[in-house]
Coordinates of C-alpha atoms (C1' of nucleotides) in Angstrom, one line a residue:
Chain A
M233 CA -18.4 9.8 23.5
R234 CA -21.7 11.5 22.0
W235 CA -21.2 11.4 18.5
S236 CA -22.7 14.8 18.0
R237 CA -19.7 16.1 19.7
Y238 CA -17.2 13.9 18.1
F239 CA -14.6 14.8 15.3
W240 CA -15.7 11.8 12.9
H241 CA -16.6 12.4 9.3
T242 CA -17.7 9.7 7.2
S243 CA -18.7 9.9 3.5
K244 CA -21.9 8.6 1.5
E245 CA -19.6 8.9 -1.6
D246 CA -17.0 6.0 -2.4
P247 CA -13.7 8.1 -2.5
A248 CA -12.5 8.3 -6.2
D249 CA -8.5 7.6 -5.5
A250 CA -8.8 4.5 -3.7
E251 CA -8.8 0.9 -4.9
A252 CA -7.9 -1.6 -2.2
P253 CA -10.8 -2.3 0.2
S254 CA -8.8 -1.2 3.4
H255 CA -7.7 2.2 1.5
R256 CA -11.4 2.8 0.3
L257 CA -13.0 2.0 3.6
L258 CA -10.5 3.8 5.7
L259 CA -11.1 6.9 3.9
K260 CA -14.9 6.6 3.3
G261 CA -15.1 5.7 7.3
G262 CA -13.3 8.9 8.0
F263 CA -10.3 7.0 9.8
I264 CA -7.9 8.7 7.7
K265 CA -7.2 11.6 5.5
Q266 CA -4.8 12.1 2.8
V267 CA -2.3 15.0 3.0
S268 CA 0.0 13.8 0.1
A269 CA 1.2 10.6 -1.8
G270 CA 1.5 7.8 1.0
V271 CA 1.0 10.5 3.6
Y272 CA -2.2 10.2 5.8
E273 CA -3.4 12.1 9.0
L274 CA -5.4 10.0 11.6
T275 CA -8.8 11.5 12.8
P276 CA -9.8 10.4 16.6
P277 CA -11.3 7.1 15.4
G278 CA -8.1 6.4 13.6
V279 CA -6.1 7.0 16.5
R280 CA -8.2 5.2 18.6
V281 CA -7.4 2.1 16.3
L282 CA -3.9 2.9 16.1
R283 CA -3.5 2.9 20.0
K284 CA -5.2 -0.2 20.3
V285 CA -2.7 -2.0 17.7
E286 CA 0.2 -0.4 19.7
Q287 CA -0.9 -1.6 23.0
V288 CA -1.1 -5.2 21.8
V289 CA 2.3 -5.0 20.4
R290 CA 3.7 -2.9 23.5
K291 CA 2.2 -5.6 25.8
E292 CA 3.7 -8.5 24.1
M293 CA 7.1 -6.7 23.8
D294 CA 7.2 -6.0 27.4
R295 CA 6.4 -9.6 28.2
S296 CA 9.0 -10.9 26.0
G297 CA 11.7 -8.8 28.2
A298 CA 11.9 -5.8 25.5
Q299 CA 12.4 -2.1 26.9
E300 CA 10.8 0.5 25.4
V301 CA 12.8 3.5 24.1
L302 CA 11.9 6.6 21.8
L303 CA 14.6 7.3 19.2
T304 CA 14.6 10.4 17.1
V305 CA 12.9 11.2 14.0
L306 CA 15.9 13.4 12.7
N307 CA 19.1 11.6 12.4
P308 CA 22.2 13.0 12.2
G309 CA 24.1 12.0 8.8
E310 CA 27.4 11.2 10.6
L311 CA 25.9 8.2 11.9
W312 CA 24.6 7.1 8.7
K313 CA 27.9 7.9 6.9
E314 CA 29.8 5.6 9.6
T315 CA 28.0 2.6 8.3
G316 CA 27.9 3.6 4.7
R317 CA 24.2 3.9 4.4
W318 CA 24.1 7.5 3.8
D319 CA 25.1 6.5 0.2
L320 CA 23.9 3.2 -0.1
Y321 CA 20.3 4.1 1.1
G322 CA 19.8 5.6 -2.0
R323 CA 17.0 8.3 -2.7
E324 CA 14.7 6.4 -0.6
L325 CA 16.1 8.5 2.0
F326 CA 14.7 11.9 2.9
T327 CA 17.4 14.1 3.6
L328 CA 17.6 17.7 4.9
K329 CA 20.1 20.3 6.1
D330 CA 19.8 22.6 9.4
R331 CA 20.6 26.5 9.2
N332 CA 24.3 25.4 9.7
G333 CA 24.5 23.2 6.8
R334 CA 24.8 19.9 8.8
E335 CA 23.1 17.0 7.2
Y336 CA 20.3 15.0 8.6
C337 CA 17.9 12.4 7.7
L338 CA 14.2 11.5 8.5
G339 CA 14.8 7.9 9.9
P340 CA 13.4 5.4 7.7
T341 CA 14.6 2.6 10.2
H342 CA 17.0 3.1 13.2
E343 CA 19.7 0.6 13.4
E344 CA 22.8 3.5 13.3
E345 CA 20.8 5.5 16.2
I346 CA 20.2 2.5 18.5
T347 CA 23.7 1.0 17.9
D348 CA 24.8 4.8 18.7
L349 CA 22.7 4.8 21.8
V350 CA 23.7 1.3 23.1
R351 CA 27.5 1.6 22.5
S352 CA 27.6 5.0 24.6
Y353 CA 26.8 2.5 27.6
V354 CA 27.3 -0.9 26.9
S355 CA 30.9 -2.1 27.4
S356 CA 30.9 -5.4 29.0
Y357 CA 29.3 -8.9 28.5
R358 CA 27.6 -8.6 32.0
Q359 CA 25.1 -6.1 30.2
L360 CA 24.2 -8.5 27.5
P361 CA 21.6 -9.6 26.4
L362 CA 19.6 -6.3 25.8
L363 CA 16.4 -5.8 23.9
L364 CA 15.1 -2.4 22.8
Y365 CA 12.2 -1.4 20.8
Q366 CA 10.2 1.8 20.2
I367 CA 7.0 2.8 18.3
Q368 CA 7.9 5.4 15.9
V369 CA 7.2 7.3 12.9
K370 CA 9.3 6.4 10.0
F371 CA 10.0 8.2 6.7
R372 CA 11.0 6.5 3.2
D373 CA 10.5 8.2 0.1
E374 CA 9.2 5.1 -1.7
K375 CA 9.3 5.3 -5.6
R376 CA 5.8 4.2 -5.5
P377 CA 3.4 4.8 -2.2
R378 CA 0.2 2.8 -2.6
F379 CA -3.0 1.4 -1.1
G380 CA -3.4 4.1 1.6
L381 CA -1.9 2.9 4.7
I382 CA -0.3 -0.2 3.2
R383 CA 2.6 1.6 1.8
G384 CA 3.4 5.0 3.1
R385 CA 6.1 7.4 2.8
E386 CA 5.5 8.3 6.4
F387 CA 4.2 5.3 8.6
I388 CA 4.2 4.0 12.0
M389 CA 6.6 1.2 12.8
K390 CA 7.5 -0.9 15.8
D391 CA 11.2 -1.6 15.4
A392 CA 13.0 -3.7 18.0
Y393 CA 16.7 -4.5 18.2
S394 CA 18.7 -7.2 20.3
F395 CA 22.2 -7.1 21.4
D396 CA 24.0 -10.4 22.2
Q397 CA 27.3 -11.7 22.9
D398 CA 27.4 -14.2 20.0
E399 CA 25.4 -15.8 17.4
L400 CA 24.0 -18.4 19.7
S401 CA 22.8 -16.1 22.4
A402 CA 21.3 -14.0 19.3
L403 CA 19.5 -17.0 18.2
L404 CA 17.7 -17.2 21.2
S405 CA 16.5 -13.6 21.1
Y406 CA 15.4 -14.2 17.7
E407 CA 13.4 -17.1 18.7
N408 CA 12.1 -15.1 21.4
M409 CA 11.1 -12.6 19.0
K410 CA 9.3 -15.1 16.7
F411 CA 7.2 -16.4 19.4
A412 CA 6.1 -12.9 20.3
Y413 CA 5.5 -12.2 17.0
E414 CA 3.2 -15.0 16.8
R415 CA 1.3 -14.0 19.8
I416 CA 0.7 -10.3 18.3
F417 CA -0.9 -11.2 15.3
K418 CA -3.1 -14.0 16.9
K419 CA -4.1 -11.0 19.3
L420 CA -4.7 -8.4 16.5
R421 CA -6.9 -11.4 14.8
I422 CA -4.7 -10.9 11.7
S423 CA -3.9 -14.5 10.0
T424 CA -0.2 -14.5 8.9
L425 CA 2.2 -17.1 7.4
M426 CA 5.5 -17.1 8.7
V427 CA 7.8 -17.2 5.6
E428 CA 11.5 -17.8 5.2
A429 CA 12.9 -14.8 3.7
S430 CA 15.8 -13.2 2.0
V431 CA 18.7 -12.4 4.3
G432 CA 19.8 -9.7 1.7
A433 CA 23.2 -8.2 0.6
I434 CA 24.2 -7.7 4.1
G435 CA 24.5 -11.2 4.8
G436 CA 22.6 -12.1 7.9
V437 CA 22.1 -15.4 9.2
S438 CA 18.5 -15.9 9.3
S439 CA 15.3 -13.8 8.5
H440 CA 11.7 -14.6 8.5
E441 CA 8.5 -12.3 7.4
F442 CA 5.1 -12.2 8.6
V443 CA 2.7 -12.0 5.9
T444 CA -1.1 -11.8 5.6
L445 CA -2.3 -13.4 2.1
T446 CA -4.0 -10.4 0.3
P447 CA -4.0 -9.4 -3.6
Y448 CA -2.6 -5.9 -2.3
G449 CA 0.4 -7.1 -0.7
E450 CA 3.9 -6.5 -2.5
A451 CA 5.5 -10.1 -1.9
R452 CA 5.0 -13.6 -3.9
V453 CA 4.5 -16.1 -1.2
A454 CA 5.1 -19.7 -2.1
H455 CA 3.4 -22.3 0.6
C456 CA 3.1 -26.1 0.7
P457 CA -0.5 -27.3 1.6
N458 CA 1.2 -30.6 2.2
C459 CA 3.5 -29.9 4.7
G460 CA 3.1 -26.4 5.8
Y461 CA 6.4 -24.9 4.5
A462 CA 6.2 -21.2 3.6
G463 CA 8.9 -19.1 1.7
N464 CA 9.0 -15.6 0.2
A465 CA 9.2 -16.7 -3.6
E466 CA 12.4 -15.2 -4.0
V467 CA 14.3 -17.9 -1.5
V468 CA 12.5 -20.8 -2.6
K469 CA 15.2 -23.0 -4.3
L470 CA 14.3 -24.8 -7.4
P471 CA 16.3 -28.0 -8.1
R472 CA 17.6 -29.3 -11.2
A473 CA 15.2 -30.9 -13.5
Q474 CA 14.7 -34.4 -14.4
E475 CA 17.1 -35.7 -17.4
R476 CA 14.9 -36.3 -20.4
E477 CA 15.6 -39.8 -22.2
E478 CA 15.5 -39.0 -25.7
E479 CA 17.7 -39.9 -28.7
P480 CA 19.9 -36.7 -29.8
K481 CA 18.9 -35.8 -33.1
P482 CA 21.5 -34.1 -35.7
L483 CA 22.2 -30.5 -35.0
T484 CA 20.5 -28.2 -37.5
E485 CA 20.3 -24.1 -38.6
V486 CA 16.9 -22.8 -39.2
E487 CA 15.9 -19.5 -40.2
T488 CA 13.6 -17.8 -37.8
P489 CA 13.1 -14.7 -39.0
G490 CA 11.7 -11.9 -36.6
T491 CA 11.3 -14.4 -33.8
D492 CA 12.4 -11.9 -30.9
T493 CA 10.2 -13.5 -28.3
I494 CA 9.8 -17.0 -27.1
E495 CA 6.1 -16.9 -28.0
K496 CA 6.9 -16.2 -31.6
L497 CA 9.6 -18.7 -32.0
S498 CA 7.6 -21.3 -30.2
S499 CA 4.6 -20.7 -32.4
F500 CA 7.1 -20.4 -35.7
L501 CA 8.6 -23.7 -35.3
G502 CA 5.6 -25.2 -33.5
V503 CA 7.9 -26.2 -30.6
S504 CA 6.9 -25.7 -27.0
A505 CA 8.4 -23.1 -24.9
D506 CA 9.9 -25.7 -22.5
R507 CA 12.4 -27.3 -25.4
I508 CA 13.5 -23.8 -26.2
V509 CA 16.6 -22.4 -24.2
K510 CA 16.1 -18.7 -23.7
A511 CA 19.4 -16.4 -23.1
V512 CA 19.5 -13.2 -21.0
L513 CA 22.1 -10.7 -20.8
Y514 CA 23.0 -8.7 -17.8
L515 CA 25.5 -6.1 -17.3
V516 CA 27.2 -6.1 -13.6
E517 CA 28.4 -2.4 -12.6
G518 CA 27.3 -1.2 -16.0
T519 CA 30.1 -2.9 -17.6
E520 CA 30.9 -6.9 -17.0
P521 CA 28.4 -9.2 -19.2
V522 CA 26.8 -11.8 -17.6
M523 CA 24.5 -14.2 -19.5
F524 CA 21.7 -16.2 -17.9
L525 CA 20.5 -19.5 -19.7
I526 CA 17.3 -20.5 -18.4
R527 CA 14.3 -22.8 -19.9
G528 CA 12.1 -20.8 -22.4
D529 CA 8.8 -21.0 -20.2
R530 CA 10.5 -20.0 -17.3
T531 CA 11.2 -16.1 -16.1
V532 CA 14.2 -15.2 -14.4
D533 CA 14.0 -13.7 -10.9
E534 CA 16.1 -11.0 -10.1
S535 CA 16.1 -11.3 -6.4
K536 CA 18.2 -14.8 -6.9
V537 CA 20.3 -13.4 -9.6
E538 CA 21.5 -10.6 -7.0
A539 CA 22.0 -13.6 -4.7
V540 CA 24.2 -15.0 -7.5
L541 CA 26.2 -11.9 -8.3
K542 CA 26.3 -10.7 -4.9
T543 CA 25.6 -7.4 -5.6
E544 CA 22.3 -5.4 -6.7
N545 CA 24.3 -3.1 -9.3
F546 CA 23.2 -5.0 -12.4
R547 CA 20.8 -4.4 -15.1
L548 CA 19.6 -6.0 -18.5
A549 CA 22.0 -5.1 -21.4
E550 CA 20.4 -2.7 -23.8
D551 CA 19.9 -3.4 -27.4
R552 CA 22.9 -1.4 -28.4
E553 CA 24.9 -3.1 -25.9
V554 CA 23.9 -6.6 -27.1
W555 CA 24.9 -5.6 -30.6
E556 CA 28.5 -4.3 -29.5
L557 CA 29.2 -7.2 -27.5
L558 CA 27.6 -10.1 -29.4
R559 CA 26.8 -8.8 -32.8
T560 CA 23.2 -9.9 -32.8
R561 CA 19.8 -9.0 -31.4
K562 CA 17.5 -9.8 -28.5
G563 CA 15.8 -13.0 -29.0
F564 CA 18.8 -14.3 -30.9
I565 CA 21.3 -14.5 -28.0
G566 CA 22.9 -17.6 -27.3
P567 CA 25.8 -19.2 -25.3
F568 CA 27.9 -20.1 -28.8
N569 CA 31.2 -18.2 -29.9
L570 CA 31.0 -15.6 -26.7
P571 CA 34.0 -13.0 -26.3
P572 CA 35.9 -14.4 -23.4
S573 CA 34.6 -11.2 -21.0
V574 CA 31.2 -12.8 -20.9
K575 CA 30.6 -15.0 -17.9
L576 CA 27.9 -17.8 -18.4
Y577 CA 25.5 -19.3 -15.8
W578 CA 23.1 -22.3 -16.3
D579 CA 19.9 -22.3 -14.6
N580 CA 18.6 -25.5 -13.0
S581 CA 15.8 -25.8 -15.3
T582 CA 18.0 -26.0 -18.5
Y583 CA 19.5 -29.4 -16.5
G584 CA 18.9 -32.4 -18.6
L585 CA 17.1 -31.0 -21.9
K586 CA 17.4 -32.8 -24.9
N587 CA 16.9 -31.8 -28.5
V588 CA 16.4 -28.0 -27.7
V589 CA 15.9 -24.8 -29.9
I590 CA 18.7 -22.4 -29.1
A591 CA 20.1 -19.4 -30.4
F592 CA 23.8 -18.5 -31.5
N593 CA 24.1 -15.1 -31.8
R594 CA 22.9 -14.7 -35.6
P595 CA 20.0 -12.5 -36.2
D596 CA 17.0 -14.5 -37.4
Y597 CA 18.5 -18.0 -36.9
H598 CA 18.4 -20.8 -34.2
Y599 CA 20.0 -24.3 -33.8
I600 CA 17.1 -26.7 -33.6
N601 CA 17.9 -30.2 -31.7
A602 CA 21.1 -29.0 -29.8
N603 CA 22.3 -31.3 -27.0
P604 CA 24.2 -30.5 -24.1
G605 CA 27.8 -32.2 -24.1
R606 CA 27.9 -32.5 -27.8
D607 CA 26.8 -29.1 -29.1
Y608 CA 27.5 -27.0 -25.8
Q609 CA 28.9 -27.5 -22.5
Q610 CA 27.0 -26.7 -19.3
E611 CA 28.9 -25.6 -16.3
R612 CA 28.1 -23.3 -13.3
F613 CA 24.5 -24.5 -12.7
V614 CA 22.8 -21.8 -10.4
D615 CA 19.1 -21.0 -9.3
V616 CA 17.9 -18.0 -10.9
C617 CA 14.3 -19.2 -11.9
Q618 CA 11.1 -17.5 -10.5
V619 CA 9.0 -19.9 -8.6
E620 CA 5.5 -20.6 -10.1
E621 CA 2.6 -22.3 -8.8
G622 CA 3.0 -26.3 -8.9
D623 CA 6.6 -26.1 -8.4
P624 CA 8.1 -28.8 -5.9
C625 CA 8.2 -27.8 -2.2
P626 CA 11.7 -27.6 -1.0
K627 CA 10.9 -29.7 2.0
C628 CA 8.5 -32.5 0.9
G629 CA 8.3 -32.1 -2.6
A630 CA 4.7 -31.7 -3.2
P631 CA 3.3 -28.9 -5.7
L632 CA 3.2 -25.3 -3.9
K633 CA 0.9 -22.7 -4.1
I634 CA 1.6 -19.1 -4.9
D635 CA 0.0 -16.0 -3.5
R636 CA 0.5 -12.2 -2.9
G637 CA 1.2 -11.5 0.5
L638 CA 1.5 -8.2 2.6
E639 CA 4.6 -8.2 4.7
L640 CA 3.5 -7.0 8.2
G641 CA 6.8 -8.1 10.4
H642 CA 10.0 -8.8 9.8
I643 CA 12.7 -10.5 12.0
F644 CA 16.5 -10.4 11.0
L645 CA 19.7 -11.8 12.4
L646 CA 21.9 -9.0 11.6
G647 CA 25.1 -10.2 13.0
T648 CA 28.0 -7.6 13.3
R649 CA 26.6 -5.3 10.4
Y650 CA 26.5 -2.4 12.4
S651 CA 28.3 -3.1 15.4
E652 CA 31.5 -3.6 13.7
P653 CA 31.7 -0.1 11.5
M654 CA 30.3 1.8 14.7
K655 CA 32.5 0.0 17.0
A656 CA 29.8 -1.0 19.4
L657 CA 32.4 -3.2 21.1
Y658 CA 32.3 -5.1 24.7
R659 CA 34.4 -7.3 26.6
D660 CA 34.0 -10.7 27.1
P661 CA 34.9 -12.5 30.2
E662 CA 38.6 -13.1 28.8
G663 CA 39.1 -9.2 28.4
R664 CA 38.9 -9.4 24.6
E665 CA 37.1 -6.8 22.7
R666 CA 34.4 -8.1 20.5
P667 CA 31.7 -6.5 18.5
I668 CA 27.7 -6.9 19.9
F669 CA 25.8 -9.6 17.7
M670 CA 22.9 -7.6 16.7
G671 CA 19.3 -8.5 15.4
C672 CA 16.3 -6.5 14.3
Y673 CA 12.6 -7.2 14.5
G674 CA 10.0 -4.7 12.6
I675 CA 6.2 -4.5 12.8
G676 CA 4.3 -2.0 10.4
I677 CA 1.8 -0.8 12.7
S678 CA 0.2 1.6 10.3
R679 CA 0.1 -1.3 7.8
C680 CA -1.7 -3.7 10.4
I681 CA -4.7 -1.5 10.4
S682 CA -4.8 -1.9 6.5
A683 CA -4.3 -5.7 7.0
V684 CA -7.3 -6.0 9.9
V685 CA -9.6 -4.2 7.5
E686 CA -8.6 -6.3 4.5
Q687 CA -9.3 -9.4 6.2
Y688 CA -12.5 -8.3 8.2
H689 CA -14.8 -6.3 5.6
D690 CA -18.1 -6.5 3.6
E691 CA -19.6 -4.7 0.9
K692 CA -21.2 -2.3 3.6
G693 CA -17.9 -1.3 5.5
I694 CA -15.6 -2.5 7.9
K695 CA -16.1 -5.1 10.6
W696 CA -13.3 -4.4 13.4
P697 CA -12.5 -7.5 15.7
T698 CA -13.3 -6.3 19.1
P699 CA -9.7 -5.8 20.5
V700 CA -8.8 -3.3 17.8
A701 CA -12.4 -1.7 17.3
P702 CA -12.5 2.0 17.6
F703 CA -15.5 1.5 19.9
E704 CA -16.8 -1.7 21.3
L705 CA -20.6 -0.3 21.2
D706 CA -22.8 2.0 19.1
L707 CA -25.6 2.9 20.6
I708 CA -28.2 4.2 18.5
C709 CA -31.6 6.2 19.4
V710 CA -33.7 5.7 16.7
N711 CA -35.9 8.7 17.1
P712 CA -34.3 11.2 19.8
T713 CA -37.6 13.1 19.7
D714 CA -39.6 10.5 21.6
P715 CA -39.1 10.8 25.1
Q716 CA -39.1 7.3 26.2
Q717 CA -36.4 6.2 23.5
K718 CA -34.2 9.2 24.6
E719 CA -34.2 8.4 28.3
V720 CA -33.5 4.9 27.7
A721 CA -30.5 5.5 25.5
D722 CA -29.1 8.3 27.6
R723 CA -29.7 6.0 30.5
L724 CA -28.1 3.2 28.6
Y725 CA -25.1 5.7 27.7
L726 CA -24.3 6.4 31.3
L727 CA -24.5 2.7 32.3
A728 CA -22.5 1.6 29.5
Q729 CA -19.8 4.0 30.5
Q730 CA -19.9 2.6 34.2
T731 CA -19.9 -1.0 32.8
G732 CA -16.5 -0.5 31.3
I733 CA -17.6 -0.7 27.5
E734 CA -16.1 1.8 25.3
T735 CA -19.4 3.2 23.7
I736 CA -20.1 5.8 20.9
Y737 CA -23.6 7.2 21.4
D738 CA -25.1 8.1 18.4
D739 CA -27.3 11.0 19.5
R740 CA -27.0 12.9 16.1
D741 CA -30.3 14.3 14.7
E742 CA -30.0 12.1 11.4
S743 CA -32.7 9.6 10.1
P744 CA -32.2 6.0 11.4
G745 CA -30.9 4.6 8.1
F746 CA -28.2 7.2 8.0
K747 CA -26.8 6.2 11.4
F748 CA -27.4 2.4 10.4
A749 CA -25.4 2.8 7.3
D750 CA -22.5 4.7 9.5
A751 CA -22.6 1.9 11.9
D752 CA -22.0 -0.6 9.3
L753 CA -19.4 1.4 7.6
C754 CA -17.4 2.3 10.8
G755 CA -17.5 -1.5 11.9
F756 CA -18.4 -1.3 15.6
P757 CA -18.5 -5.0 16.6
Y758 CA -21.8 -4.3 18.5
R759 CA -24.8 -2.2 18.1
L760 CA -27.5 -1.5 20.5
V761 CA -30.6 -0.1 18.8
V762 CA -33.0 1.7 21.1
G763 CA -36.0 2.0 19.0
K764 CA -39.9 1.3 19.3
K765 CA -39.7 -1.7 21.4
V766 CA -38.8 0.2 24.5
K767 CA -42.3 0.3 25.0
E768 CA -42.0 -3.3 25.3
G769 CA -38.9 -2.9 27.7
K770 CA -36.7 -4.2 24.8
V771 CA -33.5 -3.0 23.1
E772 CA -31.9 -4.7 20.1
L773 CA -28.5 -5.8 20.0
Q774 CA -26.9 -6.3 16.6
D775 CA -23.8 -8.1 15.9
R776 CA -21.7 -7.0 13.0
H777 CA -19.5 -10.1 12.5
R778 CA -22.3 -12.5 12.8
G779 CA -25.0 -10.4 11.2
E780 CA -27.5 -11.6 14.1
R781 CA -30.3 -9.4 15.7
T782 CA -31.5 -10.3 19.3
D783 CA -33.9 -8.4 21.5
L784 CA -32.8 -7.9 24.9
D785 CA -34.3 -6.6 28.2
I786 CA -33.4 -3.2 28.8
D787 CA -32.0 -3.7 32.2
T788 CA -29.7 -6.9 31.3
A789 CA -28.3 -5.8 27.9
L790 CA -25.4 -4.2 29.1
E791 CA -24.5 -7.3 31.2
H792 CA -24.9 -9.6 28.3
L793 CA -23.0 -7.2 26.3
K794 CA -20.0 -7.1 28.5
T795 CA -20.0 -10.6 28.8
L796 CA -19.6 -10.9 24.9
I797 CA -17.2 -8.3 24.6
E798 CA -14.7 -10.0 26.9
K799 CA -15.0 -13.0 25.3
D800 CA -13.9 -11.4 22.2
K801 CA -10.7 -9.8 24.0
S802 CA -9.6 -12.8 25.7
Chain B
rC298 C1' 12.5 5.7 -13.3
rG299 C1' 9.3 3.5 -18.0
rG300 C1' 3.7 3.0 -19.5
rG301 C1' -1.4 4.4 -18.6
rG302 C1' -5.2 7.6 -16.4
rU303 C1' -7.4 12.0 -13.9
rG304 C1' -7.3 17.3 -12.0
rU305 C1' -14.5 21.7 -12.6
rA306 C1' -18.3 23.6 -5.7
rG307 C1' -16.4 20.2 1.0
rC308 C1' -17.5 14.9 -1.7
rU309 C1' -19.1 12.3 -6.6
rC310 C1' -19.1 13.9 -11.2
rA311 C1' -21.4 16.3 -16.2
rG312 C1' -20.1 20.3 -19.1
rG313 C1' -20.0 17.4 -28.7
rU314 C1' -17.9 21.4 -33.0
rG315 C1' -14.4 27.8 -28.1
rG316 C1' -19.8 31.9 -26.8
rC317 C1' -23.0 34.0 -19.1
rA318 C1' -20.1 27.8 -14.3
rG319 C1' -23.5 22.9 -13.8
rA320 C1' -26.0 18.6 -11.1
rG321 C1' -26.6 15.1 -7.0
rC322 C1' -24.7 14.7 -2.0
rG323 C1' -23.1 17.6 1.9
rU324 C1' -23.5 22.7 4.5
rU325 C1' -26.8 27.0 6.3
rG326 C1' -32.3 28.7 7.6
rG327 C1' -37.3 26.9 7.8
rC328 C1' -41.3 23.5 7.8
rU329 C1' -42.6 18.1 7.8
rU330 C1' -40.6 13.4 8.9
rU331 C1' -38.3 9.2 12.5
rG332 C1' -36.2 1.1 12.0
rG333 C1' -31.9 1.2 6.6
rG334 C1' -27.7 7.2 3.9
rA335 C1' -36.1 11.0 4.4
rG336 C1' -39.4 15.2 2.1
rC337 C1' -40.6 20.0 0.4
rC338 C1' -39.0 25.3 0.5
rA339 C1' -35.0 28.9 0.5
rA340 C1' -29.8 30.4 0.5
rA341 C1' -24.4 30.3 0.7
rG342 C1' -20.8 27.9 -1.8
rG343 C1' -15.7 28.3 -7.8
rU344 C1' -8.1 31.0 -8.9
rC345 C1' -12.1 25.2 -13.8
rG346 C1' -4.1 22.2 -10.9
rC347 C1' -0.6 26.1 -12.0
rA348 C1' 2.0 29.2 -16.0
rG349 C1' 2.5 31.0 -20.8
rG350 C1' 0.2 31.0 -25.7
rU351 C1' -3.4 31.3 -29.9
rU352 C1' -8.3 34.0 -30.1
rC353 C1' -13.0 39.5 -30.5
rA354 C1' -13.5 35.4 -26.9
rA355 C1' -10.4 29.2 -23.7
rG356 C1' -13.0 24.8 -18.6
rU357 C1' -12.9 23.8 -23.8
rC358 C1' -7.4 24.7 -28.6
rC359 C1' -1.5 24.8 -28.3
rU360 C1' 3.3 24.5 -25.0
rG361 C1' 5.5 23.7 -20.3
rC362 C1' 5.0 22.4 -15.4
rC363 C1' 2.6 20.4 -10.8
rA364 C1' -0.4 17.1 -8.1
rC365 C1' -3.0 12.7 -7.5
rC366 C1' -4.4 7.4 -9.2
rC367 C1' -3.2 2.7 -11.7
rC368 C1' 0.3 -0.9 -14.2
rG369 C1' 5.5 -2.4 -14.4
rA370 C1' 10.3 -1.9 -12.7
rC371 C1' 12.2 -1.1 -7.0
rC372 C1' 11.3 -2.6 -2.2
rA373 C1' 15.0 -4.8 5.7

RNA sequence: CGGGGUGUAGCUCAGGUGGCAGAGCGUUGGCUUUGGGAGCCAAAGGUCGCAGGUUCAAGUCCUGCCACCCCGACCA
């Protein structure tokens, strides 16, 4: 490709609206162009990268026995009503009507459609197992799109679905996908962690996320440097604390005016936060009050609350509701003299505490030296505590590390969540009708492009790994008005194409510095500079990853380069 | 959905107290230059986010709306 004729436009200025390195560099490097919030166009070089990522994924999916389909973007509303998700999915669903008033949505994921497809052809155990996938654009009306391709409202995803007779067989499909995913991320050169993930309200059997560690991720990932365990922070179990050895002191009421936060209370009384018991009041379905007691230095993880309450329909009580229910204010809520309607849960962190500070629903007062058994009864211990750095690993007990992670892949054993309501049934060998056991497996393709850039860049630009680079080689002619340089560069360009090296030939009438800067920004793994040294029969090879420059003989340069590229791709 | 910020040339931005719409980069034409985003000369390029209001006069002040970015909440 001759750059002078190629639709590729980089920018000298940093884009104003981009924070994350991947967002900034993809915009500046002219790979993507924003259309609206979370909606991006890909330019020709952007598409080249996308296709390469897709090809890696496609190859590994095919290898693991999956068959490619192409489902539709436009999904009829009826299918979504069959599973109840038309309403459950909420405002994240882009919906529209056709001229006759029929309802559709733009597919945010395709369980309904794939289940509909499979149920119309599969009716016997002889047709199972089955593994189908597609690479398709998805639409989600995200509350907050951000960081370029990292979280878009329109994005490309690979989604696969497995169909099995029973859970055991489905587990094999699941393991098969797990291995495929490990191969895929290895080939994309993205380092990922496989973490245990939430099975969510649907009640799946097993779920894992493949995350890459970056500050621009949305997930908190807990991982153990000692044993290698990794989990999404919201699923990492925290056990009960050690019982403290202390003599109980007499219970005392103390006036604590205006101490409506743990910090204020802690400094007012001169008591550390881990000796305070904090009460948090939630309303389930907007009406049922539920109180969680947790140690003062910890915070409630609402994903864990969701798991305890088995619903996502809950929220913190408002000031007015706290007053109406308990005749107190926030900061002075406690587990004493509660109306019978209030359900009480104790977080594991409150186990074994002695001589604690705790509120008793009287504004501006706290108890000090309260003790379990004597002053309050603890029943119903649960784990709703947000995991923090240093908490014990659930596998080996060593201190955990916490980092932010970007979810690139998610594999999920669904069970019969879709097959049952949608009547995707098959007959087993005994002739009984049974629901198909399903799994689903996603990879955010667009997001992977960002993840690669996050992992491979410097202050000058992107450093594409060869397997996903838009071009493997950037051929630069320093001075095209020098006939000898031009002749050598033209010849090398033709030869590179014959050798099967994906080459962009920077034949633009620009200054050398301009071309070098673009080369750094656009991130080609290799650059061949045709300049002054042609007089000595040499061209210069520059390696973007290692930063090395080597002079090569004109005649053997491409052979040498071909070897390097093949090595990178293997 | 709550909080904060921004909106002026293709891009990055400047335009106290209201008074002729600006710069750098990019673009076009010309000359020079050729190993790290070149130099000189000339030119084109604007619904100052949109609508309304105050005023002799609004990019600037007021009201409403919209878009985009960031933080939080949310997140198969």
